[in-house]
Backbone as JSON, one array per atom type, in Angstrom:
{
  "sequence": "MTTEAESGAVPMVKADRVHKNFGALKVLKGISLEVGRGEVLCLVGPSGSGKSTFLRCINHLEKVNAGRLYVDGDLVGYRQKGGKIYELKPREAAKQRRDIGMVFQHFNLFPHRTAMENVIEAPTQVKGVGKKAATERAMELLDRVGLVDKAGAYPAQLSGGQQQRVAIARALAMEPKLMLFDEPTSALDPELVGEVLAVMRGLAAAGMTMLVVTHEMGFAREVADQLVFMDAGVVVEAGQPKQVLNDPQHERTKLFLSKLL",
  "N": [[-9.89, -55.63, -30.9], [-10.19, -55.0, -34.37], [-10.0, -57.62, -37.18], [-8.7, -56.2, -39.66], [-7.37, -54.29, -38.2], [-5.36, -55.99, -36.54], [-4.14, -56.96, -39.03], [-2.42, -55.25, -39.66], [-3.42, -53.22, -41.28], [-4.71, -51.08, -40.43], [-3.4, -47.86, -39.76], [-0.94, -46.81, -37.33], [-1.03, -44.52, -36.32], [-3.52, -41.92, -37.36], [-4.34, -38.59, -38.62], [-6.49, -36.7, -39.31], [-7.31, -33.69, -40.73], [-6.78, -32.18, -38.52], [-7.34, -29.65, -36.2], [-6.15, -27.0, -34.18], [-6.71, -24.51, -31.82], [-5.38, -21.68, -29.75], [-7.62, -19.95, -28.15], [-7.89, -17.29, -30.13], [-5.73, -17.66, -31.65], [-4.76, -19.61, -34.12], [-3.23, -22.84, -34.04], [-2.77, -25.33, -35.03], [-3.68, -26.22, -38.56], [-5.33, -28.01, -39.77], [-4.13, -30.67, -40.05], [-3.0, -33.39, -41.81], [-2.04, -36.76, -41.81], [-0.25, -39.89, -41.74], [0.78, -42.71, -39.95], [2.51, -45.78, -40.02], [2.45, -49.1, -38.36], [5.08, -49.83, -36.64], [6.69, -47.78, -37.64], [8.92, -45.02, -38.09], [8.28, -41.57, -37.36], [9.52, -38.34, -37.96], [9.31, -35.04, -37.19], [9.99, -31.82, -38.15], [10.69, -28.36, -38.05], [10.43, -24.86, -37.49], [10.58, -23.05, -34.6], [7.42, -22.77, -32.87], [5.82, -23.6, -34.8], [3.86, -25.71, -34.42], [4.35, -28.4, -33.75], [5.02, -29.54, -31.3], [2.5, -29.18, -30.16], [0.76, -30.76, -31.76], [1.82, -33.25, -31.23], [0.96, -33.28, -28.34], [-1.93, -33.4, -28.81], [-2.15, -35.9, -29.83], [-2.05, -37.53, -27.66], [-4.34, -36.48, -26.21], [-3.57, -34.78, -24.19], [-3.63, -32.22, -25.22], [-6.79, -30.76, -26.36], [-8.5, -31.22, -29.52], [-9.89, -28.8, -31.87], [-11.1, -29.42, -34.22], [-11.43, -31.86, -36.58], [-10.08, -35.21, -36.62], [-8.51, -37.55, -34.8], [-6.58, -40.74, -34.74], [-5.7, -43.32, -32.83], [-4.37, -46.52, -33.49], [-6.73, -47.23, -34.45], [-8.3, -46.49, -33.13], [-10.43, -43.46, -32.19], [-9.08, -40.6, -30.63], [-9.54, -39.86, -27.43], [-12.27, -39.21, -27.78], [-15.66, -40.62, -28.19], [-17.65, -42.0, -31.01], [-20.78, -41.81, -31.73], [-23.85, -42.41, -33.41], [-23.09, -40.53, -35.07], [-22.3, -38.4, -33.96], [-19.89, -37.06, -31.86], [-18.75, -37.53, -28.69], [-16.87, -36.53, -25.7], [-14.42, -38.25, -24.12], [-14.83, -39.22, -20.71], [-12.62, -37.99, -17.88], [-11.18, -40.11, -16.67], [-11.62, -42.24, -18.64], [-10.09, -41.21, -20.77], [-7.57, -40.91, -19.59], [-7.18, -44.08, -19.28], [-7.11, -44.65, -21.87], [-4.92, -43.13, -22.58], [-2.76, -44.57, -21.48], [-1.56, -46.34, -23.47], [0.11, -44.89, -24.83], [3.21, -43.84, -25.0], [5.06, -40.89, -23.71], [7.86, -38.74, -24.02], [9.53, -36.02, -23.0], [10.85, -32.46, -23.57], [11.97, -31.63, -21.05], [12.98, -33.69, -18.22], [11.1, -34.41, -16.25], [11.29, -35.96, -14.01], [10.56, -37.54, -11.0], [12.11, -35.84, -8.23], [12.34, -36.88, -5.7], [12.38, -39.59, -5.89], [14.51, -42.55, -6.66], [16.15, -43.89, -9.92], [15.06, -46.2, -10.24], [12.65, -46.18, -8.73], [11.3, -44.13, -10.09], [10.66, -45.38, -12.38], [9.01, -47.8, -11.82], [6.66, -46.62, -10.81], [4.52, -45.64, -12.38], [3.43, -48.27, -13.35], [3.03, -49.58, -11.03], [1.22, -48.1, -9.65], [-0.72, -47.07, -11.55], [-1.5, -49.36, -13.07], [-1.5, -51.51, -11.71], [0.61, -53.38, -11.21], [2.29, -55.77, -9.71], [5.03, -55.1, -7.05], [7.23, -56.5, -7.1], [7.2, -57.69, -9.61], [7.17, -55.46, -11.39], [9.64, -54.19, -10.42], [11.43, -55.96, -11.61], [10.82, -55.8, -14.22], [11.86, -53.37, -14.68], [14.36, -53.34, -14.03], [15.39, -54.69, -16.37], [14.61, -52.69, -18.04], [16.17, -50.29, -17.29], [18.63, -51.51, -18.17], [18.38, -51.64, -20.43], [18.31, -49.24, -21.28], [20.92, -48.75, -20.75], [21.42, -48.02, -18.0], [21.42, -49.57, -15.68], [23.38, -49.97, -13.58], [22.65, -47.3, -12.05], [20.4, -47.43, -10.94], [19.92, -46.8, -8.2], [20.04, -44.38, -8.04], [19.57, -41.1, -7.36], [17.38, -38.3, -9.41], [19.27, -35.63, -9.17], [21.66, -36.74, -9.24], [22.22, -37.78, -11.68], [23.47, -37.11, -15.05], [22.18, -35.0, -17.32], [21.74, -36.55, -19.72], [21.62, -39.0, -18.72], [19.29, -38.56, -17.08], [17.34, -38.42, -19.21], [17.28, -40.91, -20.4], [16.29, -42.38, -18.33], [13.73, -41.43, -18.13], [12.86, -42.25, -20.38], [13.14, -45.14, -20.02], [11.0, -45.22, -18.1], [8.66, -44.33, -19.52], [8.55, -46.44, -21.18], [7.96, -48.55, -19.4], [5.26, -48.85, -19.18], [4.61, -50.3, -21.2], [3.76, -49.25, -23.93], [2.2, -48.83, -27.25], [2.98, -46.79, -28.68], [5.44, -44.37, -29.0], [6.05, -41.02, -28.35], [8.09, -38.34, -28.79], [9.18, -35.3, -27.79], [11.2, -33.27, -28.82], [13.39, -34.64, -27.44], [16.4, -34.29, -26.93], [16.88, -31.68, -26.9], [17.42, -30.02, -24.52], [19.53, -31.04, -23.76], [23.36, -31.07, -22.78], [25.88, -30.92, -25.69], [27.34, -33.01, -25.92], [25.93, -34.97, -24.52], [23.87, -35.77, -26.21], [24.09, -37.87, -28.09], [23.86, -40.3, -26.62], [21.22, -40.56, -26.0], [19.95, -40.68, -28.47], [20.97, -43.06, -29.35], [19.76, -44.75, -27.66], [17.12, -44.51, -28.62], [17.39, -45.23, -31.37], [17.74, -48.05, -31.02], [15.09, -48.42, -30.1], [13.79, -48.12, -32.36], [14.69, -49.79, -34.13], [13.66, -52.17, -32.8], [11.15, -52.13, -33.72], [9.25, -50.18, -32.54], [6.78, -47.82, -32.96], [7.13, -44.65, -33.36], [6.78, -41.07, -33.14], [8.66, -38.31, -33.58], [9.76, -35.2, -32.43], [12.2, -33.16, -33.42], [15.28, -31.76, -34.03], [17.57, -32.9, -34.94], [19.02, -33.65, -37.26], [20.59, -35.39, -38.58], [19.95, -37.86, -37.25], [17.15, -38.0, -38.07], [17.49, -38.5, -40.94], [18.96, -41.06, -40.77], [17.06, -42.69, -39.28], [14.52, -42.52, -39.71], [11.26, -43.12, -41.47], [9.48, -41.63, -42.1], [9.73, -37.94, -42.98], [8.62, -34.97, -42.05], [7.93, -31.81, -42.62], [7.0, -28.94, -40.75], [5.18, -25.9, -40.82], [3.93, -22.71, -39.55], [1.66, -23.91, -38.55], [0.7, -25.8, -40.4], [1.29, -28.78, -42.68], [3.82, -28.56, -44.8], [5.97, -29.96, -46.23], [6.5, -33.48, -47.24], [7.92, -36.57, -46.88], [10.21, -39.17, -47.77], [13.05, -39.19, -45.82], [15.72, -39.04, -46.97], [14.82, -37.69, -49.33], [13.58, -35.28, -48.91], [15.58, -34.01, -47.36], [17.63, -33.69, -49.1], [16.71, -32.93, -51.51], [14.68, -30.7, -51.33], [11.3, -29.65, -51.97], [9.81, -27.23, -51.82], [10.11, -23.74, -51.07], [9.96, -22.85, -48.72], [10.93, -25.04, -47.45], [13.41, -25.37, -48.19], [14.74, -22.96, -47.24], [14.68, -23.21, -44.3], [16.02, -25.67, -44.02], [18.45, -24.83, -44.96], [19.68, -23.36, -42.76], [20.36, -25.21, -41.1], [21.68, -27.43, -42.27]],
  "CA": [[-9.47, -54.83, -32.08], [-10.6, -55.84, -35.43], [-9.26, -58.15, -37.82], [-7.97, -55.44, -40.22], [-6.04, -53.82, -37.24], [-4.39, -57.07, -36.44], [-3.25, -57.32, -40.12], [-1.46, -54.13, -39.76], [-3.66, -52.36, -42.34], [-4.94, -49.7, -39.85], [-2.16, -47.18, -39.27], [-0.95, -46.83, -35.82], [-1.6, -42.71, -35.99], [-4.05, -41.32, -38.27], [-4.56, -37.6, -38.59], [-7.38, -36.34, -40.36], [-7.54, -32.42, -41.0], [-6.56, -31.47, -37.18], [-7.27, -28.14, -35.85], [-6.06, -26.58, -32.67], [-6.9, -23.3, -31.66], [-5.76, -21.22, -28.29], [-8.15, -18.72, -28.29], [-7.9, -16.32, -31.43], [-4.46, -18.24, -32.29], [-4.6, -21.11, -34.59], [-1.75, -23.3, -34.01], [-2.75, -26.32, -36.15], [-4.51, -25.81, -39.28], [-5.86, -29.11, -41.01], [-3.0, -31.58, -40.11], [-3.36, -34.82, -41.89], [-0.92, -37.55, -41.82], [-0.48, -41.22, -41.1], [2.02, -43.5, -39.74], [2.02, -46.91, -40.02], [3.23, -49.49, -37.14], [6.61, -49.97, -36.6], [7.35, -46.66, -38.63], [9.33, -43.84, -37.19], [8.08, -40.12, -38.52], [9.97, -37.11, -37.61], [8.44, -33.89, -37.29], [10.86, -30.86, -38.28], [10.27, -27.36, -38.39], [10.76, -23.9, -36.95], [9.74, -23.07, -33.15], [5.95, -22.06, -33.19], [4.92, -24.24, -36.09], [2.49, -26.42, -34.01], [4.77, -29.76, -33.95], [4.72, -30.17, -29.91], [1.04, -29.02, -29.88], [0.18, -32.02, -32.15], [1.94, -34.5, -30.4], [0.07, -33.33, -27.28], [-3.15, -33.64, -29.21], [-2.14, -37.41, -30.0], [-2.37, -38.27, -26.42], [-5.17, -35.88, -25.67], [-3.09, -33.53, -23.42], [-4.9, -30.97, -25.87], [-7.98, -31.1, -27.19], [-8.26, -30.76, -31.12], [-11.05, -27.99, -32.05], [-11.88, -29.82, -35.37], [-10.92, -33.17, -37.26], [-10.04, -36.34, -36.13], [-7.06, -38.44, -34.49], [-6.85, -42.13, -34.04], [-4.37, -44.38, -32.61], [-4.51, -47.96, -33.55], [-7.82, -47.24, -35.21], [-9.53, -45.88, -32.17], [-10.64, -42.2, -31.94], [-8.36, -40.41, -29.3], [-10.23, -38.4, -26.44], [-13.58, -38.96, -27.83], [-16.13, -41.85, -28.49], [-18.35, -41.52, -31.64], [-22.14, -42.47, -31.59], [-24.82, -41.89, -33.98], [-22.85, -39.46, -36.23], [-21.89, -37.38, -33.08], [-18.41, -37.56, -31.15], [-18.82, -37.15, -27.21], [-15.45, -36.48, -25.38], [-14.5, -39.06, -23.22], [-14.56, -38.69, -19.4], [-11.19, -38.19, -18.03], [-10.9, -41.71, -16.41], [-11.4, -43.13, -19.86], [-9.33, -40.59, -21.54], [-6.55, -41.66, -19.07], [-7.0, -45.26, -19.61], [-6.67, -44.56, -23.31], [-3.45, -42.43, -22.65], [-1.62, -45.53, -20.9], [-1.08, -47.02, -24.37], [0.94, -43.71, -25.5], [4.32, -43.12, -24.03], [5.65, -39.6, -23.99], [8.93, -38.21, -23.54], [9.22, -34.56, -23.02], [12.08, -31.95, -23.55], [12.59, -31.67, -19.9], [12.65, -34.98, -17.99], [9.94, -34.4, -15.59], [11.33, -37.17, -13.17], [10.17, -37.28, -9.6], [13.29, -35.71, -7.69], [12.81, -37.64, -4.54], [12.6, -40.95, -6.22], [15.55, -43.03, -7.47], [15.8, -44.09, -11.09], [14.27, -47.27, -10.25], [11.38, -45.82, -8.25], [10.42, -43.29, -11.05], [10.29, -46.49, -13.36], [8.05, -48.64, -11.25], [5.72, -45.53, -10.09], [3.33, -45.78, -13.26], [3.14, -49.62, -13.48], [2.34, -50.17, -9.61], [0.38, -47.16, -9.25], [-1.68, -47.1, -12.37], [-1.72, -50.62, -13.8], [-1.77, -52.65, -10.48], [1.6, -54.12, -11.18], [3.05, -56.09, -8.28], [6.23, -54.33, -6.99], [8.35, -57.46, -7.54], [7.39, -57.88, -11.08], [7.76, -54.13, -11.76], [10.99, -54.06, -10.35], [12.04, -56.85, -12.51], [10.89, -55.22, -15.31], [12.48, -51.49, -14.58], [15.67, -53.51, -14.38], [15.36, -54.86, -17.59], [14.63, -51.42, -19.04], [17.54, -49.71, -17.08], [19.54, -52.29, -18.68], [18.37, -51.59, -21.86], [18.88, -47.77, -21.96], [22.4, -48.57, -20.44], [21.6, -47.29, -16.79], [21.18, -50.53, -14.74], [24.23, -49.48, -12.38], [22.34, -46.1, -11.67], [18.85, -47.96, -10.35], [19.58, -46.3, -6.85], [20.54, -42.89, -7.94], [18.25, -39.86, -7.57], [17.64, -37.49, -10.77], [20.02, -34.81, -9.2], [23.06, -37.55, -9.23], [22.48, -37.82, -12.88], [23.37, -36.16, -15.91], [20.86, -34.83, -18.24], [21.53, -37.53, -20.8], [21.04, -40.21, -18.15], [17.88, -38.52, -16.72], [16.47, -38.57, -20.1], [17.31, -42.35, -20.36], [15.47, -43.03, -17.38], [12.69, -40.88, -18.67], [12.71, -43.21, -21.7], [12.8, -46.23, -19.6], [9.86, -44.92, -17.39], [7.72, -44.67, -20.48], [8.64, -48.04, -21.64], [7.39, -49.5, -18.48], [3.87, -49.0, -19.33], [4.31, -51.01, -22.57], [2.98, -48.48, -24.87], [2.1, -49.53, -28.5], [3.25, -45.98, -29.57], [6.18, -43.33, -28.36], [5.97, -39.62, -28.67], [9.39, -37.84, -28.24], [8.99, -33.94, -27.85], [12.53, -32.67, -28.49], [14.22, -34.98, -26.49], [17.7, -33.96, -26.74], [17.35, -30.09, -27.0], [17.93, -29.62, -23.48], [21.09, -31.45, -23.43], [24.56, -30.77, -23.43], [25.96, -31.68, -27.05], [28.09, -34.36, -25.63], [25.29, -36.02, -24.22], [22.88, -36.13, -27.16], [24.21, -39.13, -28.65], [23.48, -41.63, -25.83], [19.81, -40.66, -25.93], [19.51, -41.03, -29.52], [21.55, -44.15, -29.59], [18.59, -45.65, -26.92], [16.01, -44.15, -29.55], [17.84, -46.03, -32.31], [17.42, -49.12, -30.65], [13.82, -48.46, -30.07], [13.35, -47.88, -33.82], [15.39, -51.28, -34.78], [13.06, -52.89, -32.2], [10.18, -51.98, -34.18], [8.63, -49.37, -32.0], [6.25, -46.92, -33.59], [7.47, -43.34, -32.88], [6.98, -39.81, -33.7], [9.83, -37.59, -32.63], [10.13, -33.84, -32.99], [13.62, -32.96, -33.52], [16.15, -30.78, -34.77], [18.76, -33.7, -35.04], [18.8, -34.41, -38.7], [21.35, -37.07, -38.86], [18.86, -38.85, -36.69], [15.99, -38.31, -38.81], [18.01, -39.21, -42.06], [19.35, -42.38, -40.34], [16.38, -43.59, -38.76], [13.16, -41.88, -39.96], [10.65, -43.5, -42.6], [8.75, -40.19, -42.83], [10.08, -36.53, -42.36], [7.48, -34.04, -42.18], [8.46, -30.5, -42.26], [5.8, -27.87, -40.66], [5.36, -24.33, -40.71], [2.69, -22.23, -39.41], [0.38, -24.91, -38.27], [0.49, -26.95, -41.56], [2.61, -29.78, -43.23], [4.36, -28.11, -45.89], [6.53, -31.14, -47.13], [6.53, -34.61, -46.37], [8.59, -37.59, -47.75], [11.22, -39.97, -47.24], [14.05, -38.28, -45.31], [16.83, -38.22, -47.9], [14.42, -37.04, -50.44], [13.07, -34.16, -48.44], [16.78, -33.35, -46.85], [18.66, -33.81, -50.54], [15.96, -32.19, -52.75], [13.3, -30.21, -50.96], [10.64, -29.29, -53.25], [9.2, -26.0, -51.46], [10.94, -22.64, -50.89], [9.98, -22.6, -47.19], [11.83, -26.17, -46.61], [14.77, -25.13, -48.47], [15.37, -22.0, -46.26], [14.63, -23.77, -43.11], [16.94, -26.57, -43.87], [19.8, -24.01, -45.36], [20.07, -22.94, -41.77], [20.44, -26.4, -40.28], [22.68, -28.43, -42.85]],
  "C": [[-9.59, -55.8, -33.44], [-9.74, -56.47, -36.22], [-8.04, -57.26, -38.84], [-7.09, -54.68, -39.36], [-5.17, -54.68, -36.97], [-3.66, -57.35, -37.69], [-2.13, -56.28, -40.29], [-1.86, -53.1, -41.18], [-4.07, -51.39, -41.96], [-3.66, -49.11, -39.41], [-2.22, -47.0, -37.86], [-1.47, -45.31, -35.37], [-1.99, -42.49, -37.51], [-4.61, -40.09, -37.86], [-5.3, -37.1, -39.4], [-7.99, -34.74, -40.07], [-7.82, -31.88, -39.58], [-6.26, -30.32, -37.14], [-7.16, -27.91, -34.48], [-5.81, -25.27, -32.48], [-6.5, -23.1, -29.98], [-6.23, -19.99, -28.42], [-8.12, -18.08, -29.85], [-6.48, -16.94, -32.4], [-4.67, -19.48, -32.62], [-3.46, -21.44, -34.73], [-1.81, -24.59, -35.01], [-3.84, -25.87, -37.23], [-4.76, -26.83, -40.33], [-4.79, -30.0, -40.96], [-3.58, -32.9, -40.72], [-2.2, -35.53, -42.45], [-1.16, -39.31, -41.37], [0.95, -41.75, -41.03], [1.75, -44.91, -39.25], [2.97, -47.79, -38.86], [4.3, -49.78, -37.57], [7.28, -48.93, -37.29], [7.86, -45.49, -37.58], [9.14, -42.53, -38.16], [8.97, -38.96, -37.5], [9.46, -36.02, -38.15], [9.54, -32.56, -37.12], [10.19, -29.48, -38.55], [10.7, -26.12, -37.41], [10.19, -23.74, -35.49], [8.63, -22.17, -33.61], [5.38, -22.82, -34.11], [3.92, -25.24, -35.58], [3.05, -27.9, -33.68], [4.58, -30.12, -32.37], [3.13, -30.14, -29.89], [0.45, -30.38, -30.51], [0.75, -33.14, -31.65], [1.34, -34.49, -29.22], [-1.09, -33.82, -27.7], [-3.43, -35.16, -29.33], [-2.5, -38.07, -28.55], [-3.13, -37.71, -25.73], [-4.63, -35.1, -24.53], [-3.55, -32.28, -23.83], [-5.95, -31.75, -26.53], [-8.05, -30.38, -28.36], [-9.88, -29.91, -31.05], [-11.87, -28.76, -33.38], [-10.95, -31.17, -35.92], [-11.02, -34.33, -36.26], [-8.72, -37.03, -35.73], [-7.17, -39.69, -34.06], [-5.58, -42.55, -33.92], [-4.74, -45.82, -32.58], [-5.85, -48.27, -33.89], [-9.16, -46.84, -34.07], [-9.28, -44.34, -31.91], [-9.93, -41.82, -30.35], [-9.15, -39.22, -28.55], [-11.64, -38.49, -26.81], [-14.5, -40.39, -28.3], [-17.35, -41.13, -29.43], [-19.95, -42.4, -31.65], [-23.25, -41.73, -32.22], [-24.5, -40.77, -34.87], [-22.3, -38.35, -35.24], [-20.96, -37.78, -32.54], [-18.85, -36.87, -29.65], [-17.28, -37.33, -26.81], [-15.74, -37.5, -24.2], [-14.02, -38.6, -21.77], [-13.21, -38.95, -19.17], [-10.53, -39.28, -17.54], [-10.74, -42.29, -17.75], [-10.14, -42.47, -20.76], [-7.71, -41.14, -20.99], [-6.08, -43.17, -19.27], [-6.52, -45.26, -21.01], [-4.93, -44.11, -23.51], [-2.06, -43.48, -22.3], [-1.04, -46.1, -22.1], [-0.08, -46.19, -25.03], [2.17, -43.31, -24.51], [4.87, -41.7, -24.5], [6.68, -39.13, -23.39], [8.94, -36.68, -23.62], [10.89, -33.86, -23.28], [12.87, -32.04, -22.22], [12.12, -32.89, -19.35], [11.62, -35.44, -17.24], [9.86, -35.9, -14.4], [11.13, -36.47, -11.64], [11.57, -37.01, -8.83], [13.6, -36.37, -6.34], [12.61, -39.17, -4.54], [13.8, -41.4, -6.86], [14.9, -43.27, -8.74], [14.78, -45.18, -11.04], [12.83, -47.2, -9.81], [10.54, -44.91, -9.65], [10.24, -44.44, -12.1], [9.35, -47.47, -13.06], [6.72, -48.01, -11.01], [4.42, -45.95, -11.1], [2.74, -47.21, -13.09], [2.49, -49.92, -12.19], [1.15, -49.63, -9.51], [-1.09, -47.39, -10.31], [-2.1, -48.24, -13.09], [-1.84, -51.65, -12.52], [-0.74, -53.61, -10.6], [2.05, -54.6, -9.72], [4.58, -55.69, -8.16], [7.21, -55.55, -7.56], [8.46, -57.47, -8.9], [7.8, -56.44, -11.84], [9.12, -53.87, -11.55], [11.92, -54.79, -11.04], [12.0, -56.15, -13.86], [11.48, -54.12, -15.46], [14.03, -52.11, -14.34], [16.15, -54.0, -15.34], [15.44, -53.67, -18.16], [15.72, -50.47, -18.67], [18.38, -50.16, -17.91], [19.52, -51.54, -19.97], [18.77, -50.06, -22.28], [20.35, -47.58, -21.07], [22.61, -48.19, -18.47], [21.36, -48.49, -15.44], [22.11, -50.48, -13.2], [23.75, -48.04, -11.7], [20.81, -46.45, -11.08], [18.59, -47.15, -9.14], [19.81, -44.76, -6.6], [19.3, -42.31, -8.2], [18.77, -39.01, -8.91], [19.07, -36.65, -10.55], [21.5, -35.52, -9.21], [23.2, -37.7, -10.67], [22.84, -36.88, -13.8], [22.13, -36.1, -16.63], [20.55, -35.8, -19.21], [20.98, -38.71, -19.76], [19.41, -40.0, -17.68], [16.8, -38.74, -17.71], [16.13, -40.07, -20.44], [16.35, -43.0, -19.6], [14.05, -42.35, -17.64], [12.03, -41.79, -19.9], [12.2, -44.63, -20.88], [11.17, -46.37, -19.01], [8.62, -45.02, -18.46], [7.44, -45.96, -21.07], [7.95, -49.01, -20.62], [5.79, -49.59, -18.45], [3.44, -49.83, -20.53], [3.52, -50.39, -23.45], [3.1, -49.22, -26.31], [2.96, -48.25, -29.45], [4.17, -45.0, -28.72], [6.08, -41.96, -28.95], [7.35, -38.84, -27.77], [9.2, -36.3, -28.59], [10.47, -33.32, -27.68], [13.38, -33.17, -27.53], [15.55, -34.89, -25.88], [18.11, -32.67, -26.67], [17.64, -29.49, -25.91], [19.12, -29.96, -22.77], [22.28, -31.04, -23.78], [25.09, -31.22, -24.94], [26.61, -32.86, -26.73], [27.47, -35.44, -25.28], [23.93, -36.37, -25.18], [22.95, -37.55, -27.8], [23.66, -40.46, -27.85], [22.14, -41.86, -25.82], [19.56, -41.14, -27.32], [20.02, -42.37, -29.88], [20.44, -45.3, -28.98], [17.47, -45.63, -28.15], [16.1, -44.82, -30.99], [17.36, -47.5, -32.2], [15.95, -49.38, -30.49], [13.41, -48.87, -31.47], [13.77, -49.31, -34.29], [14.45, -52.15, -34.2], [11.5, -53.03, -32.96], [9.11, -50.99, -33.47], [8.25, -48.15, -32.67], [6.53, -45.6, -32.73], [7.07, -42.04, -33.74], [7.46, -39.15, -32.72], [9.84, -36.43, -33.26], [11.53, -33.65, -32.54], [14.27, -31.86, -34.46], [17.37, -31.67, -35.26], [18.51, -34.44, -36.57], [19.26, -35.38, -39.28], [20.51, -38.09, -38.44], [17.7, -39.24, -37.6], [16.37, -38.96, -40.1], [18.25, -40.52, -41.93], [17.88, -43.28, -40.16], [14.68, -43.34, -39.12], [12.56, -42.67, -41.18], [10.0, -42.48, -43.31], [9.5, -39.2, -42.33], [8.98, -35.81, -43.02], [7.84, -32.84, -41.55], [6.91, -29.65, -42.1], [6.34, -26.53, -40.35], [4.09, -23.82, -40.34], [1.46, -23.03, -39.18], [0.04, -26.02, -39.46], [1.59, -27.69, -42.04], [2.72, -28.99, -44.41], [5.22, -28.9, -47.08], [6.44, -32.27, -46.07], [6.93, -35.73, -47.34], [9.64, -38.58, -46.68], [12.29, -39.1, -46.88], [15.09, -37.87, -46.17], [16.16, -37.69, -48.93], [14.18, -35.57, -50.06], [14.31, -33.32, -47.85], [17.67, -33.29, -48.06], [18.06, -32.76, -51.33], [14.59, -31.71, -52.22], [12.81, -29.52, -52.12], [9.92, -27.58, -52.95], [10.46, -25.04, -50.81], [11.12, -22.6, -49.32], [11.17, -23.78, -46.39], [13.21, -25.82, -47.0], [15.45, -24.18, -47.3], [15.46, -22.41, -44.85], [16.01, -24.75, -43.16], [18.62, -25.89, -44.21], [20.35, -23.63, -43.99], [20.57, -23.87, -40.62], [21.59, -27.5, -40.92], [23.67, -27.91, -43.36]]
}
């Protein structure tokens, strides 16, 4: 990595006029934004506005149709040579994706594996970490998310909030430089939301760079450095959370927030 990147001058995430189409449907229409190292950016907006698709483009689960996405100064999913870009081979893209943790709305845990086994799966199988070291690290992470006593439990024996916290520990086990959260609390019963948000607050306080698609405006107000309101595939409004939430400048933002706040 360059000296500039090491100094923190290179943003952790940079989107430059990103477009994404599904056939004739234009889902992202020129998204441009930056997220600095250690920052938390919350994406809010109505369903279908492109928020989740944008997250999936960041780790190349979806391929962009135009524009550029960079993580830590590196072009995501492509390499540039002689003014042209070439898509990375699947193995190269997968290697790049290791540095980006993602937590989904639905927990996607392996049902036949314990919490511990879910957390050590990727480090041992993908990174070749020894089982002893991976297990020690997994215990640290399960302790961090308040579930060290559930290491031997299977997903069916855990509440939704507990499963989501295991999913967070699993993502952290790969030592990511960036964490993406796609509506991590929307599938949870209301009384379980707080325990997941508490873990995310801890990550933010520890300096993890995070992009969070959420409808939890209290969390966004308290934790985010930037709040971005998206609608119909574009960034309508962006700024500091208190400014956007307390004094939105666009009518579309005002209408959306009036139904939530």
